[in-house]
Coordinates of C-alpha atoms in Angstrom, one line a residue:
M1 CA 0.0 0.0 0.0
S2 CA 1.4 3.4 -0.9
A3 CA 2.1 6.1 1.6
D4 CA 0.0 8.5 -0.5
A5 CA -3.3 6.6 -0.8
A6 CA -5.7 7.8 -3.3
P7 CA -8.5 10.0 -2.1
R8 CA -12.0 8.5 -1.8
L9 CA -15.6 9.2 -1.0
L10 CA -17.3 7.4 1.8
V11 CA -21.0 7.4 0.8
T12 CA -23.7 6.3 3.2
D13 CA -27.3 6.2 1.9
T14 CA -30.3 3.9 1.6
L15 CA -28.2 1.4 -0.3
G16 CA -25.8 1.1 2.6
R17 CA -22.2 2.3 2.9
R18 CA -19.7 2.3 0.0
M19 CA -16.2 3.6 -0.7
I20 CA -15.7 5.3 -4.1
P21 CA -12.2 6.0 -5.2
V22 CA -11.4 9.5 -6.6
D23 CA -9.1 7.9 -9.1
K24 CA -9.6 10.0 -12.3
P25 CA -9.3 13.7 -13.2
L26 CA -13.0 14.3 -13.3
L27 CA -15.6 12.5 -11.1
T28 CA -19.3 13.4 -11.5
L29 CA -22.0 13.4 -8.9
G30 CA -25.7 13.5 -9.4
R31 CA -29.0 11.8 -9.9
R32 CA -28.4 10.6 -13.5
S33 CA -27.4 6.9 -13.9
E34 CA -24.4 8.0 -16.0
T35 CA -22.7 9.9 -13.2
D36 CA -19.8 8.3 -11.4
V37 CA -21.4 8.8 -8.0
R38 CA -25.2 8.4 -8.2
V39 CA -27.1 10.2 -5.5
P40 CA -30.9 9.7 -5.5
G41 CA -33.3 12.4 -4.3
A42 CA -35.6 15.0 -5.6
G43 CA -33.3 17.9 -4.6
V44 CA -30.4 16.4 -6.4
S45 CA -29.8 17.6 -10.0
R46 CA -29.1 15.2 -12.8
L47 CA -25.5 16.5 -13.0
H48 CA -25.1 18.2 -9.6
A49 CA -21.4 18.6 -8.9
E50 CA -18.0 17.3 -10.0
I51 CA -14.7 16.7 -8.3
V52 CA -11.7 17.9 -10.5
T53 CA -8.3 16.5 -9.4
E54 CA -5.0 17.9 -10.6
N55 CA -1.6 17.9 -9.0
S56 CA -3.0 15.9 -6.1
V57 CA -5.5 18.6 -5.3
S58 CA -9.2 17.7 -5.4
R59 CA -11.8 20.5 -6.0
L60 CA -15.5 20.1 -5.6
R61 CA -17.4 22.3 -8.1
D62 CA -21.2 22.9 -8.1
C63 CA -22.6 22.4 -11.7
Q64 CA -25.2 25.2 -11.4
S65 CA -27.4 22.9 -9.4
R66 CA -30.8 24.2 -8.4
F67 CA -30.5 23.5 -4.7
G68 CA -26.8 24.0 -4.2
T69 CA -23.8 22.0 -3.1
Y70 CA -22.6 22.2 0.6
V71 CA -19.3 21.4 2.3
N72 CA -19.4 21.2 6.1
G73 CA -22.8 22.9 6.0
E74 CA -21.7 25.9 3.9
R75 CA -23.0 26.4 0.4
I76 CA -20.1 26.5 -2.1
T77 CA -19.6 27.0 -5.9
E78 CA -16.0 25.7 -5.6
H79 CA -14.1 24.2 -2.7
V80 CA -10.7 22.5 -2.2
L81 CA -11.5 19.3 -0.4
A82 CA -9.7 18.3 2.8
H83 CA -9.8 15.0 4.7
G84 CA -13.0 14.7 6.6
D85 CA -15.0 17.3 4.6
Q86 CA -18.7 16.4 4.6
I87 CA -20.4 17.0 1.2
R88 CA -24.2 17.5 0.8
L89 CA -26.0 17.7 -2.5
G90 CA -29.1 19.9 -2.4
Q91 CA -31.4 19.6 0.6
Q92 CA -31.3 15.8 0.9
D93 CA -30.0 14.7 4.3
D94 CA -30.5 10.9 3.9
T95 CA -27.1 10.7 2.0
E96 CA -23.8 11.3 3.7
I97 CA -20.7 11.8 1.6
V98 CA -17.3 12.2 3.4
F99 CA -14.0 13.0 1.5
C100 CA -11.1 10.9 2.8
I101 CA -7.4 10.9 2.1
G102 CA -4.9 8.2 3.1
D103 CA -5.6 5.4 5.4
E104 CA -7.4 7.5 8.0
A105 CA -11.1 7.0 8.5
P106 CA -13.1 10.1 9.2
S107 CA -14.3 10.7 12.7
Q108 CA -18.0 10.1 13.0
E109 CA -18.6 12.7 15.8
R110 CA -21.8 14.7 15.6

């Protein structure tokens, strides 16, 4: 295992808990079945947001979604992701997405 493990998204929703590697330059999130990370919900746009990674920096960008993209509770248009950041698409709160880097698991404190 490399010292610089690839970033990943820890997604917890009605389907359970899954780990999605952020292993390509552009990762799409949204309601459409063609997106890399499919997030169900009426408040989620078909193409809601994207994660662009270059030079080991991952940026979350809102794709002009109707109900917004949030990181740690704040609405963003673009945000450089850090380990443990909580991502929310629209007003849905039944899906939890946490950005993770390395072998560390995010803390589950509330």
